[in-house]
Coordinates of C-alpha atoms in Angstrom, one line a residue:
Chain A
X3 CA 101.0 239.5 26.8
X4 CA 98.6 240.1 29.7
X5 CA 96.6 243.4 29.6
X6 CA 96.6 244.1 33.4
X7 CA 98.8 243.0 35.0
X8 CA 97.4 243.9 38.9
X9 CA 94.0 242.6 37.3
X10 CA 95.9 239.5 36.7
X11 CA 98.0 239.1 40.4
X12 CA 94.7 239.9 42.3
X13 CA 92.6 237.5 40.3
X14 CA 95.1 235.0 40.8
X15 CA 95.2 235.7 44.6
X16 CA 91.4 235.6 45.0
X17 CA 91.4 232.4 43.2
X18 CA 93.6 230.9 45.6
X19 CA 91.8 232.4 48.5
X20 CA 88.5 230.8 47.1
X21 CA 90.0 227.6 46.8
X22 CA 90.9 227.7 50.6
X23 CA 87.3 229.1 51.3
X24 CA 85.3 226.3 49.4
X25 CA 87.4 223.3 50.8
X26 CA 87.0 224.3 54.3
X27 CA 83.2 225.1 53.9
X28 CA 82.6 221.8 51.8
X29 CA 83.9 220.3 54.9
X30 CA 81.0 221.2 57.0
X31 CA 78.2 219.5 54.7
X32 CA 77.0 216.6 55.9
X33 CA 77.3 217.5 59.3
X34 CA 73.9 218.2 60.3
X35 CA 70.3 219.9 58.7
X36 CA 72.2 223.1 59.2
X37 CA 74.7 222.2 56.5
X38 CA 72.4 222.9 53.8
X39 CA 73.4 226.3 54.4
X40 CA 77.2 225.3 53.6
X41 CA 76.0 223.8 50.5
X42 CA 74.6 226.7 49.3
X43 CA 77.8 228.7 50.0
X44 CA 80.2 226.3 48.7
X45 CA 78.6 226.4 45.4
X46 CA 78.0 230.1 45.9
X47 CA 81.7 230.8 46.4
X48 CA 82.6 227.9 43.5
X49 CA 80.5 230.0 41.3
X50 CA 82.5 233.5 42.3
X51 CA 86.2 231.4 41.9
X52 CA 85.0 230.6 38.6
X53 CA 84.2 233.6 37.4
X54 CA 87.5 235.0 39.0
X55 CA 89.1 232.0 36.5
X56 CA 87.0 233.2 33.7
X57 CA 88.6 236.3 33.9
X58 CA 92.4 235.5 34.5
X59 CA 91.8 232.8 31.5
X60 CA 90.2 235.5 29.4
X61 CA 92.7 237.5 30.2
X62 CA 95.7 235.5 29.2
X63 CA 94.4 233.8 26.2
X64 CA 92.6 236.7 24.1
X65 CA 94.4 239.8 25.9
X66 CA 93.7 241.9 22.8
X67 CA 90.4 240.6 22.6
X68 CA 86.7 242.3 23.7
X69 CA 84.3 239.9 24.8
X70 CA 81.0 240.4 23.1
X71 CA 79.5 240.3 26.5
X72 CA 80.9 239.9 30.1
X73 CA 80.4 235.8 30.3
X74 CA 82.2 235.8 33.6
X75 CA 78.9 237.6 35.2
X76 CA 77.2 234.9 34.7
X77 CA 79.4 233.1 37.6
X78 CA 78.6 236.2 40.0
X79 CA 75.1 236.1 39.6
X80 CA 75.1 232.3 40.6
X81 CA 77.5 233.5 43.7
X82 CA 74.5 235.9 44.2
X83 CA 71.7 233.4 43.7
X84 CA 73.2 231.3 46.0
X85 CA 74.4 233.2 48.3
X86 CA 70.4 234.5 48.4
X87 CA 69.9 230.8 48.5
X88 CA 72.0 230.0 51.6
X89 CA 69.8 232.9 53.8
X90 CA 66.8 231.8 53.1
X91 CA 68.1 228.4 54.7
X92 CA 68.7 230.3 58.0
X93 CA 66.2 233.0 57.7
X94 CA 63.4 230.7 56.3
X95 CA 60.6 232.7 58.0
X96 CA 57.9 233.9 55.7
X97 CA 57.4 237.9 55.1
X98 CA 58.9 240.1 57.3
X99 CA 58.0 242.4 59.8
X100 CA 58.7 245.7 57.8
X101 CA 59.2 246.4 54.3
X102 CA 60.3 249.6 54.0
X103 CA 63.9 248.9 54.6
X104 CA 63.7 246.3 52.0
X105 CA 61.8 248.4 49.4
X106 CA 63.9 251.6 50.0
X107 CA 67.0 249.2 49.7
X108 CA 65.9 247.5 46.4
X109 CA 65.2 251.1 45.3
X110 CA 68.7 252.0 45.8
X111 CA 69.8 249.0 43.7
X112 CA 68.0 249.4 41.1
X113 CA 69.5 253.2 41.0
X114 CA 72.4 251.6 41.0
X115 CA 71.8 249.5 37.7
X116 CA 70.8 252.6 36.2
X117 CA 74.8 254.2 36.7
X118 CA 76.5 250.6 35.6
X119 CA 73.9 251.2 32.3
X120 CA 75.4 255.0 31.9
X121 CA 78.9 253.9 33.1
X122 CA 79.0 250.5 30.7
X123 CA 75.8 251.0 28.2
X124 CA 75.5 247.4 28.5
X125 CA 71.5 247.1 29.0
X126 CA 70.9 243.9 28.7
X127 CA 73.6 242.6 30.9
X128 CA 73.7 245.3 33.9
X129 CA 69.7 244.8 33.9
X130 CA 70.1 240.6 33.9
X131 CA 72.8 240.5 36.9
X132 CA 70.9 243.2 38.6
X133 CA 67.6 241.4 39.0
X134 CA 69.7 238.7 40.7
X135 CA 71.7 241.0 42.9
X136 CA 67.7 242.9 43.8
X137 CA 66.7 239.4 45.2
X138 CA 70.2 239.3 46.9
X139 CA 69.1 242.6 48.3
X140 CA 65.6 242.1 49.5
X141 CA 67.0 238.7 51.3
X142 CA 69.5 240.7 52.8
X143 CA 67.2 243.1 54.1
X144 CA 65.1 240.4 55.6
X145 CA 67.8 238.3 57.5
X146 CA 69.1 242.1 58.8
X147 CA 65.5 242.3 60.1
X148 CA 65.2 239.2 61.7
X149 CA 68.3 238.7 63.3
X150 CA 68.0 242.3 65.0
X151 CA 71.5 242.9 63.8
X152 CA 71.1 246.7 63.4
X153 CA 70.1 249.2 65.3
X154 CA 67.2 251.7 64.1
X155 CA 70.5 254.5 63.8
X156 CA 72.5 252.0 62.1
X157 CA 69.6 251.8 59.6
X158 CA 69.4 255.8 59.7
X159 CA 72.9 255.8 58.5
X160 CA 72.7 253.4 56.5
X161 CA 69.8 255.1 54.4
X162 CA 71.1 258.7 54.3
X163 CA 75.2 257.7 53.2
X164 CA 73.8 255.1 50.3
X165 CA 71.2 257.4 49.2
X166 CA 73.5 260.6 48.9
X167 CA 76.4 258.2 47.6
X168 CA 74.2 257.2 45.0
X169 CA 72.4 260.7 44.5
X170 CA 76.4 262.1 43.6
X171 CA 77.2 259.5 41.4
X172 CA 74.3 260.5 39.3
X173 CA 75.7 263.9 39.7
X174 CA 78.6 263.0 37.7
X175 CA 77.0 262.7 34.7
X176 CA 75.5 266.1 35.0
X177 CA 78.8 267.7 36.0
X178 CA 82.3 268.4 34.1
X179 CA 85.4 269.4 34.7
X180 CA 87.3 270.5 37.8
X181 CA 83.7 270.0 39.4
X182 CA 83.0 266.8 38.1
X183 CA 86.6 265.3 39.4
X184 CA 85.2 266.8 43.0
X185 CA 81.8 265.3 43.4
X186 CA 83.7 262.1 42.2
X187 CA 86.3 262.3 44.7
X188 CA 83.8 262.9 47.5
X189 CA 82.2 259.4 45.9
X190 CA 85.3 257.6 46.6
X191 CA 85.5 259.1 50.3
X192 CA 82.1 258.3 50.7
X193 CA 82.0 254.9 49.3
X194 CA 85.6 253.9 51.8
X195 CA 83.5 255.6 54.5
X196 CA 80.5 253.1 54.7
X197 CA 83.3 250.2 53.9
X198 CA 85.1 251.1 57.2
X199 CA 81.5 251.5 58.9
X200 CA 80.5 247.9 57.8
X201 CA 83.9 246.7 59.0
X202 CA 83.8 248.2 62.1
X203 CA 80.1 246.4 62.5
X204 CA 81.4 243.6 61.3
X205 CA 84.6 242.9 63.3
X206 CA 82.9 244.6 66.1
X207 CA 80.0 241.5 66.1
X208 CA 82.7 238.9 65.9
X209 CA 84.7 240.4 68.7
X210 CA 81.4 240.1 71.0
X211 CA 80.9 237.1 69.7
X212 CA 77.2 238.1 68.7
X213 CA 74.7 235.1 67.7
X214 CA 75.5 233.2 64.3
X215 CA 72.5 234.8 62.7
X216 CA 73.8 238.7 63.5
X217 CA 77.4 237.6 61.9
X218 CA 75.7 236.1 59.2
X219 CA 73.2 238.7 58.1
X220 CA 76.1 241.6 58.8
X221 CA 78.9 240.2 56.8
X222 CA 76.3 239.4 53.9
X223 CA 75.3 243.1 53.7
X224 CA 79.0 244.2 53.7
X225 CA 80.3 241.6 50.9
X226 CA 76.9 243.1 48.7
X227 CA 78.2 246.9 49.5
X228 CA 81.8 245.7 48.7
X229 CA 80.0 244.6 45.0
X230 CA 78.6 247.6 44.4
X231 CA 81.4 249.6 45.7
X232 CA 83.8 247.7 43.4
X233 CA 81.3 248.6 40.0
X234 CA 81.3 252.0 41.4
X235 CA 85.1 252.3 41.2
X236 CA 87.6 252.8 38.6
X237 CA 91.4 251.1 38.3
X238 CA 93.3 251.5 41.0
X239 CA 90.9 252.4 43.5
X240 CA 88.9 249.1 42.1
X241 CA 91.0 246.9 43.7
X242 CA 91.2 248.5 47.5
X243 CA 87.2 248.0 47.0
X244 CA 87.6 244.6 46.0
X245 CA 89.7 243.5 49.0
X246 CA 87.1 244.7 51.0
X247 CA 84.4 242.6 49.7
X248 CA 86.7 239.8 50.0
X249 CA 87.6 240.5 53.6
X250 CA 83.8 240.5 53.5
X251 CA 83.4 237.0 51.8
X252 CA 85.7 235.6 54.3
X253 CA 83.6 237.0 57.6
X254 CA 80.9 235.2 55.8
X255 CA 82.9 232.1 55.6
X256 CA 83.5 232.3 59.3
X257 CA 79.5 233.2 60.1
X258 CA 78.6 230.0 57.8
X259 CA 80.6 227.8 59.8
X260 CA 79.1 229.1 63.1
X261 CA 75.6 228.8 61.4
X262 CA 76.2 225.3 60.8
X263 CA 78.3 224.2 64.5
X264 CA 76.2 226.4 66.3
X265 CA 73.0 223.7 65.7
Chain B
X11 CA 79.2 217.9 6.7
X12 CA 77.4 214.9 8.7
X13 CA 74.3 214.5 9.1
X14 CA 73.0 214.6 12.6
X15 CA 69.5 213.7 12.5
X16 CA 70.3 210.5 10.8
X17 CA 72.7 209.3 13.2
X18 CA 70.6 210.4 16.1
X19 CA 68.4 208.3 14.7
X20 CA 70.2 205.2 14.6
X21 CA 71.4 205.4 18.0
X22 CA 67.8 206.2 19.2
X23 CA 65.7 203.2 17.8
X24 CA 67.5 200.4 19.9
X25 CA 67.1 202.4 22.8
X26 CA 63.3 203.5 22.1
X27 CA 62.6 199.2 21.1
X28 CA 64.7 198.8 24.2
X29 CA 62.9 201.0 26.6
X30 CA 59.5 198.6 25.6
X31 CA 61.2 195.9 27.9
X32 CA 62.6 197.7 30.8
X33 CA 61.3 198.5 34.1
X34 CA 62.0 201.0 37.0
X35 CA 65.4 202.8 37.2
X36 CA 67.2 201.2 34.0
X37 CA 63.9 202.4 31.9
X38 CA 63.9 206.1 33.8
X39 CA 67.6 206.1 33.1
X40 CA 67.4 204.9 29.5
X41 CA 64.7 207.5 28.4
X42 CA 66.6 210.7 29.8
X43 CA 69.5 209.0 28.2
X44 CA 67.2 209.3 25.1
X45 CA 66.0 212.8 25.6
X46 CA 70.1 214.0 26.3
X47 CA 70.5 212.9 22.9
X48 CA 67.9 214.3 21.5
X49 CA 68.3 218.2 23.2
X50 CA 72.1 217.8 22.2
X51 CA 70.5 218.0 18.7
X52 CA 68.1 220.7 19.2
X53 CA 71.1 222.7 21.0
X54 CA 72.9 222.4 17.8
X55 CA 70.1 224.1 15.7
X56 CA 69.6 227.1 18.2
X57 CA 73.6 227.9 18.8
X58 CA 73.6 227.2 15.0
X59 CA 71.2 229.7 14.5
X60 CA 72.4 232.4 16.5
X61 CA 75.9 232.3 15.3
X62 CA 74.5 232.9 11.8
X63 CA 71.9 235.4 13.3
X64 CA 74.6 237.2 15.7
X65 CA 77.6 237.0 12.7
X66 CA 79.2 236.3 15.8
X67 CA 81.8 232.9 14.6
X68 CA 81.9 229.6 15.2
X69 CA 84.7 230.1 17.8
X70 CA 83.1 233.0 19.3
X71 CA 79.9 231.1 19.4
X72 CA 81.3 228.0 21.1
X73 CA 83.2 229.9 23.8
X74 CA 80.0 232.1 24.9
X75 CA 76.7 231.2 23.4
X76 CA 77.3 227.2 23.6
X77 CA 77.2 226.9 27.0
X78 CA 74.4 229.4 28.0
X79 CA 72.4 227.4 25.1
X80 CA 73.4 223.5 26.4
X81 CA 73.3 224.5 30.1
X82 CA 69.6 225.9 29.7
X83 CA 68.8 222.8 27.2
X84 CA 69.5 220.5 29.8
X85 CA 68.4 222.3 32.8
X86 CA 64.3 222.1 30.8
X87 CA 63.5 218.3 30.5
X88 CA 65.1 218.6 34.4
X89 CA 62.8 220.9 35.7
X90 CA 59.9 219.5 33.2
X91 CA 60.2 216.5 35.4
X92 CA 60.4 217.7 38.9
X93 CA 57.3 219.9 38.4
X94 CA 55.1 217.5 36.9
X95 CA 56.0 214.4 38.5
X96 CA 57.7 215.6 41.5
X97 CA 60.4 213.0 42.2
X98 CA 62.6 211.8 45.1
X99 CA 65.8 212.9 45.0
X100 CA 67.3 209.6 43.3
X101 CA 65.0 210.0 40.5
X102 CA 66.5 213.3 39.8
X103 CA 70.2 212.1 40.2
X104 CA 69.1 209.4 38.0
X105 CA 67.2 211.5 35.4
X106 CA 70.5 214.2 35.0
X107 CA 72.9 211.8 34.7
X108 CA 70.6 210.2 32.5
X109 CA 70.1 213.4 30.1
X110 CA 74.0 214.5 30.7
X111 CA 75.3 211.2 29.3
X112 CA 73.0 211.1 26.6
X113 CA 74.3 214.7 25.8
X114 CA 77.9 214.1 26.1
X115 CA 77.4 210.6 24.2
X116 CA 75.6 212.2 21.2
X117 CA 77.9 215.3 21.3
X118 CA 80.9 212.7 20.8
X119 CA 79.4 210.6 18.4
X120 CA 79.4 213.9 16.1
X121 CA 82.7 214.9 16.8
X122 CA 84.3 211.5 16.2
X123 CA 82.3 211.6 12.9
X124 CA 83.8 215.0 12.0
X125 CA 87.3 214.3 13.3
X126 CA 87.7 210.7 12.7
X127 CA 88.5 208.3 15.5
X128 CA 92.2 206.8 14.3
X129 CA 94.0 208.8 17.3
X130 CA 93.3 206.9 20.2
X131 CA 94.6 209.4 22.9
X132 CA 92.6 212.5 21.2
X133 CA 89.2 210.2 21.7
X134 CA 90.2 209.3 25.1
X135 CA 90.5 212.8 26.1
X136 CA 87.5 213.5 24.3
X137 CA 85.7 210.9 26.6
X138 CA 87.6 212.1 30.0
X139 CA 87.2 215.8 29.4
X140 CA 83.5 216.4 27.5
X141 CA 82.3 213.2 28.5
X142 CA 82.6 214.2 32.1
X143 CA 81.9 218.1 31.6
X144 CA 78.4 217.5 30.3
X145 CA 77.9 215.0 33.4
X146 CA 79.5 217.2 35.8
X147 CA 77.5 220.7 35.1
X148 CA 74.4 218.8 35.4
X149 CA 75.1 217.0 38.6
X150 CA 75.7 220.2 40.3
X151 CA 72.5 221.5 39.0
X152 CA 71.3 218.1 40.6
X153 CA 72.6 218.8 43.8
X154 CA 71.5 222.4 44.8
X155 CA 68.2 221.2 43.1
X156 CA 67.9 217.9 45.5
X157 CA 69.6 220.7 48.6
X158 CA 66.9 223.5 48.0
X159 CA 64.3 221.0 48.1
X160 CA 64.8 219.3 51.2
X161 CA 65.4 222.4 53.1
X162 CA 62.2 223.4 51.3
X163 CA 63.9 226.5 49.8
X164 CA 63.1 225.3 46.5
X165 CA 63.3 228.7 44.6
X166 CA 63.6 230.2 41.7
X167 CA 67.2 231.8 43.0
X168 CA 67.8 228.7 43.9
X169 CA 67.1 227.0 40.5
X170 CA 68.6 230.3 38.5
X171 CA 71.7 229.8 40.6
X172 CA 72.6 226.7 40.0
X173 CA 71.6 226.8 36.7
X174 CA 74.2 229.9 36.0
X175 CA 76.8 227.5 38.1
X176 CA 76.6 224.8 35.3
X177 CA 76.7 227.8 32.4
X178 CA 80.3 229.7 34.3
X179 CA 81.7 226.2 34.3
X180 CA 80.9 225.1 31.1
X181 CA 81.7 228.3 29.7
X182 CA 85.4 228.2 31.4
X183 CA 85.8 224.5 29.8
X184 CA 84.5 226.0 26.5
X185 CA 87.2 228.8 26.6
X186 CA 90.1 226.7 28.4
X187 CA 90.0 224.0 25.6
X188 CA 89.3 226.9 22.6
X189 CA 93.3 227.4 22.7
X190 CA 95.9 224.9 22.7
X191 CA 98.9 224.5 25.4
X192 CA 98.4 224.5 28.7
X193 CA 94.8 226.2 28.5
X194 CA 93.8 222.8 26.5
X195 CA 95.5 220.6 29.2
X196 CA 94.1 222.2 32.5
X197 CA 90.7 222.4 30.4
X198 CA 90.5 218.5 29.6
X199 CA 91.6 217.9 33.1
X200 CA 89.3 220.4 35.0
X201 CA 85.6 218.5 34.6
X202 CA 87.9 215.1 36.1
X203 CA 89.1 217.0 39.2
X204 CA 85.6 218.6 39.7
X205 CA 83.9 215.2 39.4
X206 CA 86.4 214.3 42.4
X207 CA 85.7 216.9 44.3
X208 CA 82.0 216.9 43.6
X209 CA 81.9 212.9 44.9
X210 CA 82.5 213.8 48.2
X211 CA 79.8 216.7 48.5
X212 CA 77.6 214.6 46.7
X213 CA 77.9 211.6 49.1
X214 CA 77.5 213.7 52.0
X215 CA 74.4 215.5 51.3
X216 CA 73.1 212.2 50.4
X217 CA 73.2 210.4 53.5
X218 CA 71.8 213.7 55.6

């Protein structure tokens, strides 16, 4: 008997999508310095499919069954790792030339951490995976600085919707009721508003077919949103915030292919 | 009940006399082969441990605590030797094959011991599926390791990463085989079609 069965259809879809993504990156390494990058990401992604697998295995063979701790996060904070590990091929420059954004932003992760422990109570876990997803974060930051890829009113925008998403998520906890099912609601607008702003900036930098770096950096910050919007959503609204961090993965794709033909 | 130690020891004091009288990539190749062994033993004691320490089961334990323990076990004498000796990259292939043979070799021996060794097709499977799991997780480890260094992003992300790469895919082997059916089959023949898959990869990076 499966548990879930949408969890189970859009992990197996997901799965399949990876598959396609990791053979056609694993076909640019070798091609040149630049492919390193495409190593990183193949393994990154690998890491992501196998958790996805974790899951839909988990899933059908103990569907009764709690695990005694989520074993499949260890796959996403490899994917995370990596994917950290892949930027710094292509942004390799040491320091960076401001470090507000990247303390503000690692600030607003680590707030973040603090809901999944209220939401999950799982300390050990959320605080493991979110050390991983920090560095993610302050690389991130870094490749957005260096590849110009924002403007300073994207940033503005940036900084004032994350902060006040974040800000009424904590609310929640404070609130019941009628008014607690509000503030929640406005979350979920909020947190569908910055997915359509990233994939307007997204789609917008492919269409004017921006420099490798830009595509890279902005796709990279959307796929990290897309994370944390997913842990910030419940079933079914889960899963429209997980397509959009895999719409996200696949811009990536794209970006790590120009990354590594653009050389 | 076997006894581990002793038969860890009789596979080890050929190899130890042996290693006297080789030279160069046999000798590197025969000593990591050596220290496999040996951390399969010691991975034993701490899973061991925590199961009785956790109350969490033998099955339980082998599905999620195995494969964090043996992944880190053999990720240590790994990194112990880049940092202190600093090799080139076919050192390091070298030395993790080395260690994730040794593993997978000892790991067997005690099963076969356990199980007994009169069905010929169960101990083949045992040699495709573990066998090639151990030697799998650790070439992957391998390979971002020899990647990050050459592009001189040798990082701790980069070491963590790959390092939680070998634990998802271990642990997804662990679970795949811990039921039989089809879970058991696609398990035993998952670490084979990665090692394919891998090869290519592999090559590639190689000759950049």
């Amino acid at each position: 008997m499966i548990v879930n069965p949408l969890a189970f259809f859009s992990n197996s879809i997901y799965s399949i999508l990876f598959f396609v993504v990791i053979t056609r990156s694993a076909k640019l390494i070798g091609r040149n310095e630049r492919s390193m990058t495409a190593v990183f990401f193949t393994f990154s992604v690998t890491s992501l499919a196998l958790s996805y697998l974790y899951w839909l295995a988990y899933d059908l063979l103990r569907p009764e069954i709690r695990m005694p701790f989520a074993a499949n996060e260890v796959g996403e904070m490899a994917c995370n790792l990596l994917l950290a590990s892949a930027l710094t091929t292509v942004f390799s420059e040491k320091g960076m030339a401001s470090y507000k954004e990247a303390i503000w932003g690692i600030a607003l992760q680590v707030a973040c951490i603090f809901l999944w422990i209220g939401w999950s109570g799982e300390w050990i876990q959320d605080i493991v995976s979110g050390i991983a997803i920090c560095y993610l974060v302050y690389m991130i930051v870094k490749a957005l600085i260096v590849s110009e890829a924002f403007s300073r009113a994207d940033w503005i925008f940036q900084g004032v919707a994350i902060t006040a998403l974040v800000a009424l998520e904590g609310l929640t906890f404070a609130l019941v009721g009628d008014l607690n099912r509000a503030v929640d609601t406005i979350c979920y607008v909020l947190i569908f508003v910055i997915c359509a702003y990233y994939l307007y900036k997204a789609f917008a930098a492919f269409r004017r077919e921006a420099d490798s770096k830009v595509l890279l950096s902005i796709s990279c910050v959307g796929f990290l949103y897309g994370m944390n919007a997913m842990y910030m959503s419940s079933e079914p609204i889960y899963y429209a915030a997980e397509l959009f961090d895999n719409i996200m993965l696949l811009l990536t794709a794209i970006a790590v292919k120009r990354v590594v033909m653009d050389e | 009940m076997i006894y581990a130690e002793n038969i860890l020891i009789c596979i080890s004091v050929p190899l130890i006399v042996a290693l006297f009288f080789i030279e160069g990539s046999a000798k590197r190749f025969t000593a990591s082969f050596l220290i496999g062994m040996l951390i399969c033993l010691i991975s034993a004691y701490i899973s061991g441990f925590i199961d009785l320490a956790s109350g969490m089961g033998d099955e339980d334990t082998a599905v999620f605590i195995s494969p964090i323990v043996e992944e880190i076990m053999k990720f240590l004498p790994l990194l112990f030797y880049l940092l202190m000796f600093d090799p080139v990259d076919d050192n390091v292939y070298l030395s993790a094959l080395g260690i994730g043979t040794g593993f997978a070799t000892f790991e067997n021996c005690c099963y076969i011991l356990t199980a007994g060794a009169d069905k010929l097709i169960y101990i083949m499977i045992r040699g495709m599926a573990v066998g090639v799991m151990h030697i799998v997780s650790i070439l992957a480890l391998a390979l971002v390791i020899c990647a990050s260094r050459r592009f001189r992003v040798m990082s701790l992300s980069a070491l963590l990463g790959a390092l939680s790469f070998s634990v998802i895919f271990h642990g997804l082997y662990n679970l795949l085989v811990s039921e039989p059916g089809l879970s058991s089959f696609i398990g035993y023949v998952m670490p084979l079609l990665t090692a394919i898959f891998m090869y290519f990869p592999y090559k590639k990076t190689k000759t950049l």
